[in-house]
Amino acid sequence: MMIDMLAHWQPARGRLVEVSATATSVTAAASAPAHPTPASFLQENHLRGSSATASRGDAHKAYLAATTEVEGAFDGDALARAFRRFLARHDGLRSWFDVTDGAVTRHMVALSDIAFEATAVGSVDDYGYLSADDGAAPLPRRFSEHVEQQFSRNANALSWPGFVAGAVVRADGFTLYYGCDHALSDGISQALVLAEVADLYLSERDGTDVGPFTSAPAGSQLDYVVAERARAQTLTDTSPEVRGWVDIVARHGNRMPQFPLDLGLAPGETAPVAPIKFDVLDAAGAEAFERICREHGARMIGGIIAALAIVDHEMAGADSYFGITALSDRALAGSELSQGWFCRFAPVSFPITPARTFTELVSAAQAGCEVGKSLSDVPVHTVLGALLAGGAQSGDVLLTPQLLSYIDFRRFPMAGTGVYDRGMQTTGEGRTANASMWVNRDDSGVYVGTQTPDTPTAQRRLAPYHRRLREVFAAVAADGDHVIAAAAAAAAGEREPSLARHHD
């Protein structure tokens, strides 16, 4: 399993079969009654944004997607039945939401009303070319662009189902793909989804039992929401966890963290996303890097953040690190195997100076992670409310912050199976002002994915930052340490954006 950009997905030729809810199911879903369980806090904010996007007539890009290869004969009816069994296990995917005057209401589709069908709609070759409007020679068009349009139109939780699925079928197997509104999914969900669907599919096709993870209780997204609300009710503006958040933000100018370099955008300005992916460690290097972290009192995440802090200092002159990490919240209500959005956020802050080397800094980075984790039960809206009440300016805190995520894909339930190991997940590419990072590990090593502003200035300034990050990781893995260089102006190391746009 890996994370990559959708443009790099190029399935082999084959027949195209789309899996969709039957017309009867869609009609029944549209009249499904309101459900008393509200949306989660993250869902509420996301869905209000999706509603605003639809009102403006803009394209919906807030979706996640996954694809993999399944071996053996294809049976469309078995795949359709597998998706129904899949929804029987995941109550969050039986939900859709309406947004009226800012109020978000959940609707639940009865399982008895749910049915899917697999429909042959042509072949991949049908999407091979698109004629130019000016009558010139045909322009190449990737099949992935067709799928991206399907995700944008239909992987939206403002109606049901909030996901899109299909298969590219060949004689010896098929490519299975799935796109889902972020309101109903997260990175862990995407790592789980297709291995589970394939397990259900083989059970339907061959009449066999499913494996232990697919037969285990998945947990309930609705139970999670109830538990999340109950946890939030225990917190006030004076709670230690809330004060901890506020104090960290106050120490950094009452501003949410942003990318440390000036990417050339005006305050409040965003640009279309340019995704970048690059390797930082091979498998042996990852083992060496992790060992060095452990020897100095840190885990892998602490080492990753220490490396980022060093580059922030060397490239942008930062004397302290401030970032927000995304953590899994699945244990709150036993939702470890469930489909949904189960995230909480931790503020991580620590001084970079006077540390002289990576090994001197990494324990401070780990301590910052532990403090941040202790504050991560606080919902984002509670943090924002406390910051505004304390005098922070809305323009400084009501914005998308710089985020960091770390996922070790070797630790997932179906790791080692062909369907899981061949999997890829991706995200919609909207607009950004930051360069948030998804650091991931698999059997081949550690790599970084980032969604960056697609402007010449941003790409020129990001290229040396990414190059230096690779150098820091490499030095620690190879030499056991890295001497922190004196802070230098970021502009001194600018290079052409092509240096940052390589794909490993």
Short mmCIF file of C-alpha atoms in Angstrom, two decimals:
data_model
loop_
_atom_site.label_atom_id
_atom_site.label_comp_id
_atom_site.label_asym_id
_atom_site.label_seq_id
_atom_site.Cartn_x
_atom_site.Cartn_y
_atom_site.Cartn_z
CA MET A 1 0.00 0.00 0.00
CA MET A 2 1.27 3.44 -0.85
CA ILE A 3 0.05 7.01 -1.29
CA ASP A 4 0.56 8.63 -4.68
CA MET A 5 -1.08 11.12 -7.01
CA LEU A 6 -3.99 10.06 -9.22
CA ALA A 7 -2.14 11.13 -12.36
CA HIS A 8 0.31 8.29 -11.76
CA TRP A 9 -2.46 5.69 -11.80
CA GLN A 10 -2.42 3.99 -15.19
CA PRO A 11 -4.30 0.68 -15.11
CA ALA A 12 -3.80 -1.80 -17.92
CA ARG A 13 -6.39 -1.91 -20.67
CA GLY A 14 -9.65 -3.70 -20.04
CA ARG A 15 -13.43 -3.56 -19.95
CA LEU A 16 -14.87 -0.89 -17.67
CA VAL A 17 -17.51 -1.99 -15.17
CA GLU A 18 -19.00 0.52 -12.74
CA VAL A 19 -20.60 -0.49 -9.45
CA SER A 20 -23.47 1.75 -8.40
CA ALA A 21 -26.52 1.75 -6.20
CA THR A 22 -29.68 0.61 -7.95
CA ALA A 23 -32.23 3.24 -8.91
CA THR A 24 -34.60 1.84 -6.28
CA SER A 25 -31.92 2.22 -3.61
CA VAL A 26 -31.14 5.79 -4.61
CA THR A 27 -34.82 6.73 -4.51
CA ALA A 28 -35.26 5.16 -1.08
CA ALA A 29 -32.10 6.87 0.20
CA ALA A 30 -33.32 10.28 -0.89
CA SER A 31 -36.34 9.95 1.41
CA ALA A 32 -34.44 8.42 4.33
CA PRO A 33 -35.47 10.16 7.55
CA ALA A 34 -33.23 12.36 9.65
CA HIS A 35 -31.21 10.43 12.20
CA PRO A 36 -30.66 11.69 15.75
CA THR A 37 -26.91 11.03 15.69
CA PRO A 38 -25.25 14.21 14.45
CA ALA A 39 -22.25 14.48 12.20
CA SER A 40 -18.85 14.38 13.86
CA PHE A 41 -17.10 17.68 14.44
CA LEU A 42 -14.81 17.18 11.46
CA GLN A 43 -17.73 16.09 9.30
CA GLU A 44 -19.73 19.20 10.17
CA ASN A 45 -17.00 21.58 9.10
CA HIS A 46 -16.24 19.56 5.98
CA LEU A 47 -19.87 19.30 4.88
CA ARG A 48 -20.51 23.01 5.33
CA GLY A 49 -17.55 23.56 3.06
CA SER A 50 -18.88 21.05 0.52
CA SER A 51 -22.26 22.78 0.55
CA ALA A 52 -20.60 26.14 -0.06
CA THR A 53 -18.55 24.63 -2.88
CA ALA A 54 -21.71 23.31 -4.52
CA SER A 55 -23.46 26.67 -4.12
CA ARG A 56 -20.60 28.40 -5.93
CA GLY A 57 -20.70 25.83 -8.70
CA ASP A 58 -17.11 24.78 -8.04
CA ALA A 59 -15.80 21.24 -8.47
CA HIS A 60 -15.87 18.98 -5.42
CA LYS A 61 -12.30 17.89 -4.66
CA ALA A 62 -12.62 16.83 -1.02
CA TYR A 63 -12.52 13.09 -1.64
CA LEU A 64 -10.11 10.21 -1.05
CA ALA A 65 -9.54 7.27 -3.36
CA ALA A 66 -7.89 3.86 -3.52
CA THR A 67 -7.10 1.28 -6.18
CA THR A 68 -5.61 -2.21 -6.28
CA GLU A 69 -5.30 -5.31 -8.45
CA VAL A 70 -7.39 -8.44 -7.85
CA GLU A 71 -6.37 -11.72 -9.45
CA GLY A 72 -8.70 -14.28 -10.99
CA ALA A 73 -11.98 -14.39 -12.88
CA PHE A 74 -14.31 -11.40 -12.62
CA ASP A 75 -17.93 -11.74 -11.52
CA GLY A 76 -19.80 -8.44 -11.57
CA ASP A 77 -22.79 -9.70 -9.60
CA ALA A 78 -20.47 -11.03 -6.87
CA LEU A 79 -18.78 -7.62 -6.65
CA ALA A 80 -22.14 -5.88 -6.33
CA ARG A 81 -23.15 -8.23 -3.51
CA ALA A 82 -19.77 -7.67 -1.86
CA PHE A 83 -20.41 -3.95 -1.71
CA ARG A 84 -23.76 -4.50 -0.03
CA ARG A 85 -22.09 -6.70 2.59
CA PHE A 86 -19.44 -4.02 2.95
CA LEU A 87 -22.07 -1.39 3.78
CA ALA A 88 -23.74 -3.77 6.19
CA ARG A 89 -20.49 -3.63 8.20
CA HIS A 90 -20.04 0.16 8.06
CA ASP A 91 -22.91 2.31 9.27
CA GLY A 92 -21.10 5.54 8.36
CA LEU A 93 -21.32 4.64 4.67
CA ARG A 94 -25.09 4.24 4.97
CA SER A 95 -25.31 7.93 5.88
CA TRP A 96 -25.78 11.06 3.83
CA PHE A 97 -26.17 14.64 5.03
CA ASP A 98 -28.04 17.80 4.19
CA VAL A 99 -26.88 21.28 5.09
CA THR A 100 -29.56 23.91 5.64
CA ASP A 101 -28.64 27.37 6.94
CA GLY A 102 -25.42 25.90 8.26
CA ALA A 103 -27.15 23.09 10.18
CA VAL A 104 -25.89 19.62 9.22
CA THR A 105 -28.36 16.72 9.48
CA ARG A 106 -27.57 13.04 9.10
CA HIS A 107 -29.88 10.73 7.17
CA MET A 108 -29.52 6.96 7.49
CA VAL A 109 -30.44 4.59 4.67
CA ALA A 110 -32.04 1.37 5.87
CA LEU A 111 -29.94 -1.68 5.03
CA SER A 112 -33.03 -3.33 3.56
CA ASP A 113 -33.17 -0.52 0.98
CA ILE A 114 -29.56 -0.97 -0.17
CA ALA A 115 -28.60 -2.86 -3.30
CA PHE A 116 -25.86 -2.43 -5.87
CA GLU A 117 -25.41 -3.45 -9.47
CA ALA A 118 -22.40 -3.83 -11.75
CA THR A 119 -22.86 -2.31 -15.19
CA ALA A 120 -20.52 -2.64 -18.17
CA VAL A 121 -19.98 0.85 -19.61
CA GLY A 122 -17.30 0.31 -22.26
CA SER A 123 -13.55 -0.01 -22.02
CA VAL A 124 -10.55 2.00 -20.92
CA ASP A 125 -9.78 2.65 -24.58
CA ASP A 126 -13.00 4.66 -24.83
CA TYR A 127 -11.26 7.31 -22.74
CA GLY A 128 -7.98 7.20 -24.63
CA TYR A 129 -8.46 10.39 -26.61
CA LEU A 130 -10.40 13.61 -26.49
CA SER A 131 -10.79 15.64 -29.67
CA ALA A 132 -9.49 19.19 -29.47
CA ASP A 133 -12.12 21.90 -29.65
CA ASP A 134 -10.25 23.69 -32.42
CA GLY A 135 -10.29 20.67 -34.70
CA ALA A 136 -6.59 19.95 -34.32
CA ALA A 137 -5.18 16.48 -33.80
CA PRO A 138 -6.65 14.46 -30.90
CA LEU A 139 -5.20 15.18 -27.47
CA PRO A 140 -4.08 12.33 -25.19
CA ARG A 141 -6.44 11.80 -22.29
CA ARG A 142 -5.75 9.46 -19.39
CA PHE A 143 -8.46 7.14 -18.14
CA SER A 144 -7.64 8.40 -14.64
CA GLU A 145 -9.04 11.79 -15.60
CA HIS A 146 -12.40 10.20 -16.39
CA VAL A 147 -12.41 8.53 -12.98
CA GLU A 148 -11.42 11.80 -11.31
CA GLN A 149 -14.46 13.46 -12.90
CA GLN A 150 -16.66 10.66 -11.56
CA PHE A 151 -15.24 11.16 -8.06
CA SER A 152 -15.80 14.91 -8.27
CA ARG A 153 -19.43 14.49 -9.32
CA ASN A 154 -20.49 11.57 -7.13
CA ALA A 155 -18.09 10.92 -4.22
CA ASN A 156 -19.99 13.45 -2.16
CA ALA A 157 -21.77 12.81 1.15
CA LEU A 158 -24.43 15.44 0.40
CA SER A 159 -26.26 12.58 -1.33
CA TRP A 160 -26.13 8.79 -1.15
CA PRO A 161 -24.00 6.86 -1.78
CA GLY A 162 -21.10 9.16 -1.06
CA PHE A 163 -18.67 6.97 -2.96
CA VAL A 164 -17.87 5.70 -6.46
CA ALA A 165 -16.53 2.25 -7.35
CA GLY A 166 -15.61 0.33 -10.46
CA ALA A 167 -13.38 -2.26 -12.09
CA VAL A 168 -11.19 -2.48 -15.16
CA VAL A 169 -11.63 -6.10 -16.18
CA ARG A 170 -9.20 -8.38 -17.98
CA ALA A 171 -9.04 -12.11 -18.55
CA ASP A 172 -6.77 -12.83 -15.59
CA GLY A 173 -8.00 -10.27 -13.06
CA PHE A 174 -9.16 -6.71 -12.63
CA THR A 175 -8.25 -3.30 -11.29
CA LEU A 176 -10.59 -2.35 -8.46
CA TYR A 177 -11.01 1.34 -7.62
CA TYR A 178 -12.98 3.33 -5.07
CA GLY A 179 -13.43 7.03 -4.34
CA CYS A 180 -15.19 8.37 -1.25
CA ASP A 181 -16.03 11.75 0.24
CA HIS A 182 -13.53 12.65 2.97
CA ALA A 183 -16.52 13.08 5.30
CA LEU A 184 -16.90 9.29 5.20
CA SER A 185 -13.28 8.23 5.03
CA ASP A 186 -9.69 8.89 6.08
CA GLY A 187 -6.24 7.57 5.21
CA ILE A 188 -6.57 4.49 7.40
CA SER A 189 -10.01 3.75 5.93
CA GLN A 190 -8.54 3.93 2.43
CA ALA A 191 -5.79 1.51 3.43
CA LEU A 192 -8.42 -0.93 4.68
CA VAL A 193 -11.23 -0.60 2.18
CA LEU A 194 -10.22 -2.55 -0.93
CA ALA A 195 -8.59 -5.45 0.86
CA GLU A 196 -11.88 -5.90 2.75
CA VAL A 197 -14.04 -5.50 -0.37
CA ALA A 198 -11.85 -8.02 -2.22
CA ASP A 199 -12.19 -10.46 0.67
CA LEU A 200 -15.98 -10.10 0.52
CA TYR A 201 -15.90 -10.41 -3.27
CA LEU A 202 -13.97 -13.70 -3.21
CA SER A 203 -16.39 -14.97 -0.58
CA GLU A 204 -19.34 -14.12 -2.83
CA ARG A 205 -17.72 -15.45 -5.99
CA ASP A 206 -16.37 -18.71 -4.55
CA GLY A 207 -18.67 -19.36 -1.58
CA THR A 208 -15.76 -19.25 0.85
CA ASP A 209 -15.43 -17.77 4.32
CA VAL A 210 -13.92 -14.33 4.75
CA GLY A 211 -10.70 -13.81 6.64
CA PRO A 212 -10.36 -12.91 10.32
CA PHE A 213 -10.28 -9.14 9.87
CA THR A 214 -13.32 -9.05 7.59
CA SER A 215 -15.29 -11.26 9.99
CA ALA A 216 -14.28 -9.22 13.06
CA PRO A 217 -16.63 -6.45 14.25
CA ALA A 218 -15.73 -3.26 12.43
CA GLY A 219 -17.06 -0.82 14.99
CA SER A 220 -19.54 1.98 14.47
CA GLN A 221 -18.93 5.47 13.12
CA LEU A 222 -22.12 6.60 14.86
CA ASP A 223 -20.92 5.23 18.20
CA TYR A 224 -17.74 7.21 17.65
CA VAL A 225 -19.69 10.43 17.16
CA VAL A 226 -21.60 9.85 20.41
CA ALA A 227 -18.33 9.20 22.26
CA GLU A 228 -16.68 12.24 20.68
CA ARG A 229 -19.52 14.51 21.81
CA ALA A 230 -19.41 13.08 25.30
CA ARG A 231 -15.66 13.66 25.51
CA ALA A 232 -16.05 17.24 24.28
CA GLN A 233 -18.63 17.98 26.96
CA THR A 234 -16.00 17.34 29.63
CA LEU A 235 -13.85 20.21 28.32
CA THR A 236 -14.18 23.96 28.88
CA ASP A 237 -12.00 26.95 28.11
CA THR A 238 -10.32 26.46 31.49
CA SER A 239 -9.54 22.75 31.04
CA PRO A 240 -5.79 22.01 31.17
CA GLU A 241 -5.90 20.47 27.69
CA VAL A 242 -7.53 23.55 26.20
CA ARG A 243 -5.16 25.90 28.03
CA GLY A 244 -2.24 23.82 26.78
CA TRP A 245 -3.36 24.32 23.18
CA VAL A 246 -3.90 28.05 23.71
CA ASP A 247 -0.53 28.49 25.39
CA ILE A 248 1.32 26.77 22.53
CA VAL A 249 -0.42 28.89 19.90
CA ALA A 250 0.17 32.06 21.97
CA ARG A 251 3.90 31.32 22.08
CA HIS A 252 3.86 31.37 18.29
CA GLY A 253 2.17 34.70 17.75
CA ASN A 254 -1.42 33.47 18.15
CA ARG A 255 -1.23 32.01 14.67
CA MET A 256 -1.85 28.51 13.43
CA PRO A 257 1.28 26.94 11.95
CA GLN A 258 2.06 27.67 8.33
CA PHE A 259 4.78 26.38 6.05
CA PRO A 260 8.04 28.00 7.26
CA LEU A 261 9.04 29.48 3.90
CA ASP A 262 7.24 32.31 2.15
CA LEU A 263 5.60 30.57 -0.80
CA GLY A 264 4.74 33.83 -2.53
CA LEU A 265 1.02 33.95 -1.75
CA ALA A 266 -0.76 36.91 -0.22
CA PRO A 267 -2.58 36.43 3.13
CA GLY A 268 -5.69 34.38 2.48
CA GLU A 269 -4.64 33.52 -1.08
CA THR A 270 -4.58 29.92 -2.30
CA ALA A 271 -3.40 28.25 -5.48
CA PRO A 272 -4.26 24.99 -7.28
CA VAL A 273 -2.50 21.97 -5.83
CA ALA A 274 0.67 20.56 -7.33
CA PRO A 275 1.32 17.17 -5.66
CA ILE A 276 4.93 16.17 -5.07
CA LYS A 277 6.25 12.81 -3.91
CA PHE A 278 9.84 11.86 -3.10
CA ASP A 279 11.72 9.12 -1.26
CA VAL A 280 13.81 9.99 1.79
CA LEU A 281 14.98 6.56 3.03
CA ASP A 282 15.23 3.07 1.56
CA ALA A 283 14.32 0.07 3.73
CA ALA A 284 17.78 -0.25 5.29
CA GLY A 285 17.99 3.48 5.82
CA ALA A 286 14.60 3.50 7.54
CA GLU A 287 15.75 0.79 9.94
CA ALA A 288 18.95 2.70 10.70
CA PHE A 289 17.08 6.00 11.18
CA GLU A 290 14.57 4.39 13.54
CA ARG A 291 17.35 2.70 15.52
CA ILE A 292 19.14 6.02 16.03
CA CYS A 293 15.89 7.60 17.20
CA ARG A 294 15.34 4.82 19.76
CA GLU A 295 18.90 5.10 21.02
CA HIS A 296 18.23 8.75 21.83
CA GLY A 297 14.84 8.33 23.49
CA ALA A 298 12.55 8.91 20.53
CA ARG A 299 10.18 7.07 18.24
CA MET A 300 10.04 7.33 14.46
CA ILE A 301 7.58 10.23 14.56
CA GLY A 302 9.89 12.18 16.86
CA GLY A 303 12.76 11.64 14.45
CA ILE A 304 10.70 12.74 11.46
CA ILE A 305 9.66 15.95 13.21
CA ALA A 306 13.22 16.60 14.37
CA ALA A 307 14.39 16.34 10.75
CA LEU A 308 11.70 18.79 9.66
CA ALA A 309 12.63 21.18 12.48
CA ILE A 310 16.28 21.12 11.39
CA VAL A 311 15.35 22.04 7.83
CA ASP A 312 13.02 24.77 9.13
CA HIS A 313 15.99 26.20 11.03
CA GLU A 314 18.53 25.83 8.23
CA MET A 315 16.26 27.12 5.46
CA ALA A 316 13.98 29.58 7.24
CA GLY A 317 15.85 30.55 10.40
CA ALA A 318 13.25 29.06 12.76
CA ASP A 319 14.50 28.80 16.35
CA SER A 320 11.51 26.75 17.49
CA TYR A 321 9.23 24.23 15.82
CA PHE A 322 5.45 24.49 15.73
CA GLY A 323 3.31 22.08 13.78
CA ILE A 324 0.13 20.05 14.01
CA THR A 325 0.09 16.30 13.58
CA ALA A 326 -2.93 14.21 12.65
CA LEU A 327 -3.50 11.21 14.95
CA SER A 328 -5.89 8.30 14.70
CA ASP A 329 -8.87 8.50 17.08
CA ARG A 330 -10.26 5.04 16.32
CA ALA A 331 -9.71 3.60 19.78
CA LEU A 332 -12.24 6.03 21.28
CA ALA A 333 -15.20 3.81 20.43
CA GLY A 334 -13.61 0.58 19.21
CA SER A 335 -13.65 1.72 15.58
CA GLU A 336 -10.24 0.34 14.60
CA LEU A 337 -11.58 -1.46 11.50
CA SER A 338 -14.36 0.96 10.63
CA GLN A 339 -14.80 3.19 7.61
CA GLY A 340 -15.01 6.86 8.51
CA TRP A 341 -13.06 9.95 9.51
CA PHE A 342 -11.46 9.27 12.89
CA CYS A 343 -8.84 11.96 13.43
CA ARG A 344 -7.71 14.20 16.23
CA PHE A 345 -4.98 16.79 16.10
CA ALA A 346 -1.95 17.40 18.29
CA PRO A 347 0.05 20.64 18.52
CA VAL A 348 3.77 19.90 18.57
CA SER A 349 6.17 22.58 19.79
CA PHE A 350 9.75 22.56 21.05
CA PRO A 351 12.89 24.74 20.83
CA ILE A 352 15.35 23.96 18.05
CA THR A 353 18.22 26.00 19.44
CA PRO A 354 20.60 25.49 21.21
CA ALA A 355 20.70 21.90 19.89
CA ARG A 356 23.75 21.37 17.69
CA THR A 357 22.90 17.99 16.17
CA PHE A 358 20.00 15.77 15.27
CA THR A 359 20.73 13.44 18.19
CA GLU A 360 20.63 16.37 20.61
CA LEU A 361 17.31 17.58 19.17
CA VAL A 362 15.38 14.35 18.68
CA SER A 363 14.50 13.79 22.34
CA ALA A 364 13.04 17.32 22.53
CA ALA A 365 11.01 16.57 19.41
CA GLN A 366 9.67 13.39 21.00
CA ALA A 367 8.80 15.28 24.18
CA GLY A 368 6.90 17.80 22.04
CA CYS A 369 5.00 14.92 20.43
CA GLU A 370 4.05 13.49 23.82
CA VAL A 371 2.78 16.86 25.08
CA GLY A 372 0.83 17.33 21.87
CA LYS A 373 -0.72 13.88 22.16
CA SER A 374 -1.89 14.71 25.71
CA LEU A 375 -3.76 17.73 24.27
CA SER A 376 -5.22 16.00 21.23
CA ASP A 377 -8.60 15.12 22.74
CA VAL A 378 -9.64 18.76 22.38
CA PRO A 379 -11.89 19.25 19.32
CA VAL A 380 -10.67 21.79 16.80
CA HIS A 381 -13.70 24.05 17.24
CA THR A 382 -13.08 24.20 20.98
CA VAL A 383 -9.48 25.29 20.35
CA LEU A 384 -10.56 27.94 17.87
CA GLY A 385 -13.24 29.28 20.20
CA ALA A 386 -10.76 29.56 23.07
CA LEU A 387 -8.20 31.30 20.87
CA LEU A 388 -10.72 33.86 19.60
CA ALA A 389 -12.01 34.46 23.11
CA GLY A 390 -8.42 35.11 24.18
CA GLY A 391 -7.92 37.82 21.57
CA ALA A 392 -6.46 35.95 18.60
CA GLN A 393 -7.39 37.38 15.22
CA SER A 394 -9.77 35.29 13.12
CA GLY A 395 -7.58 35.67 10.05
CA ASP A 396 -4.69 34.07 11.93
CA VAL A 397 -6.51 31.02 13.33
CA LEU A 398 -9.51 30.36 11.07
CA LEU A 399 -7.42 28.95 8.27
CA THR A 400 -6.09 25.60 7.17
CA PRO A 401 -2.84 24.98 9.07
CA GLN A 402 0.32 23.22 8.01
CA LEU A 403 -0.24 19.54 8.87
CA LEU A 404 1.94 16.49 9.27
CA SER A 405 0.80 12.88 9.08
CA TYR A 406 2.86 9.74 9.58
CA ILE A 407 1.52 6.29 8.62
CA ASP A 408 3.39 3.00 8.73
CA PHE A 409 1.61 0.89 6.14
CA ARG A 410 3.43 -2.24 7.27
CA ARG A 411 1.26 -2.33 10.42
CA PHE A 412 -2.15 -2.75 8.79
CA PRO A 413 -4.29 -5.87 9.23
CA MET A 414 -3.95 -7.24 5.69
CA ALA A 415 -0.34 -6.19 5.07
CA GLY A 416 1.42 -9.03 3.25
CA THR A 417 -1.57 -9.98 1.11
CA GLY A 418 -1.41 -9.29 -2.60
CA VAL A 419 -4.48 -7.07 -2.73
CA TYR A 420 -3.22 -4.88 0.12
CA ASP A 421 0.39 -4.70 -1.00
CA ARG A 422 -0.58 -3.74 -4.55
CA GLY A 423 -2.85 -0.97 -3.27
CA MET A 424 -2.50 2.75 -3.84
CA GLN A 425 -4.45 5.59 -2.30
CA THR A 426 -4.73 9.22 -3.33
CA THR A 427 -6.69 12.40 -2.67
CA GLY A 428 -8.54 15.05 -4.60
CA GLU A 429 -6.41 18.00 -5.60
CA GLY A 430 -8.07 21.29 -4.74
CA ARG A 431 -6.33 24.49 -3.61
CA THR A 432 -3.79 25.21 -0.89
CA ALA A 433 -1.60 27.89 0.68
CA ASN A 434 0.60 25.41 2.54
CA ALA A 435 2.72 22.37 1.80
CA SER A 436 1.37 19.89 4.34
CA MET A 437 3.24 16.59 4.43
CA TRP A 438 2.20 12.96 4.55
CA VAL A 439 5.23 10.92 5.59
CA ASN A 440 4.68 7.22 4.96
CA ARG A 441 6.59 4.01 5.51
CA ASP A 442 6.27 0.68 3.75
CA ASP A 443 8.53 -2.28 3.04
CA SER A 444 10.56 -0.23 0.55
CA GLY A 445 11.36 2.61 2.97
CA VAL A 446 10.06 6.09 3.83
CA TYR A 447 8.70 8.64 1.40
CA VAL A 448 7.03 12.04 1.59
CA GLY A 449 3.91 13.19 -0.21
CA THR A 450 2.94 16.84 -0.15
CA GLN A 451 0.27 19.01 -1.76
CA THR A 452 1.87 22.30 -2.72
CA PRO A 453 0.81 25.56 -4.43
CA ASP A 454 1.18 25.21 -8.18
CA THR A 455 2.96 28.52 -8.75
CA PRO A 456 6.49 29.14 -10.05
CA THR A 457 7.51 30.97 -6.87
CA ALA A 458 6.23 28.26 -4.53
CA GLN A 459 7.86 25.48 -6.54
CA ARG A 460 11.16 27.36 -6.75
CA ARG A 461 11.26 27.82 -2.98
CA LEU A 462 10.11 24.31 -2.15
CA ALA A 463 12.74 22.57 -4.27
CA PRO A 464 15.75 23.32 -2.01
CA TYR A 465 13.65 22.67 1.11
CA HIS A 466 12.76 19.18 -0.09
CA ARG A 467 16.31 18.52 -1.24
CA ARG A 468 17.67 19.51 2.18
CA LEU A 469 15.11 17.29 3.90
CA ARG A 470 16.36 14.32 1.89
CA GLU A 471 19.92 15.19 2.83
CA VAL A 472 19.14 15.35 6.56
CA PHE A 473 17.41 11.96 6.55
CA ALA A 474 20.25 10.45 4.54
CA ALA A 475 22.92 11.83 6.86
CA VAL A 476 21.25 10.50 10.01
CA ALA A 477 20.74 7.05 8.48
CA ALA A 478 24.25 6.81 7.05
CA ASP A 479 26.35 8.62 9.66
CA GLY A 480 24.28 8.30 12.81
CA ASP A 481 23.78 12.05 13.14
CA HIS A 482 23.51 15.39 11.36
CA VAL A 483 25.22 18.60 12.42
CA ILE A 484 22.69 21.44 12.30
CA ALA A 485 23.92 24.14 9.96
CA ALA A 486 23.64 27.83 10.74
CA ALA A 487 20.35 29.38 9.65
CA ALA A 488 20.47 30.76 6.13
CA ALA A 489 18.04 32.78 4.04
CA ALA A 490 15.77 30.42 2.14
CA ALA A 491 16.23 32.40 -1.04
CA ALA A 492 19.94 31.56 -1.11
CA GLY A 493 19.19 27.96 -2.00
CA GLU A 494 16.39 28.41 -4.51
CA ARG A 495 16.43 26.04 -7.46
CA GLU A 496 14.16 25.27 -10.35
CA PRO A 497 10.90 23.49 -9.46
CA SER A 498 11.80 20.43 -11.51
CA LEU A 499 14.13 19.36 -8.69
CA ALA A 500 11.17 18.90 -6.37
CA ARG A 501 8.88 17.27 -8.88
CA HIS A 502 10.64 13.94 -9.28
CA HIS A 503 8.69 10.77 -8.60
CA ASP A 504 10.44 7.77 -7.08
#
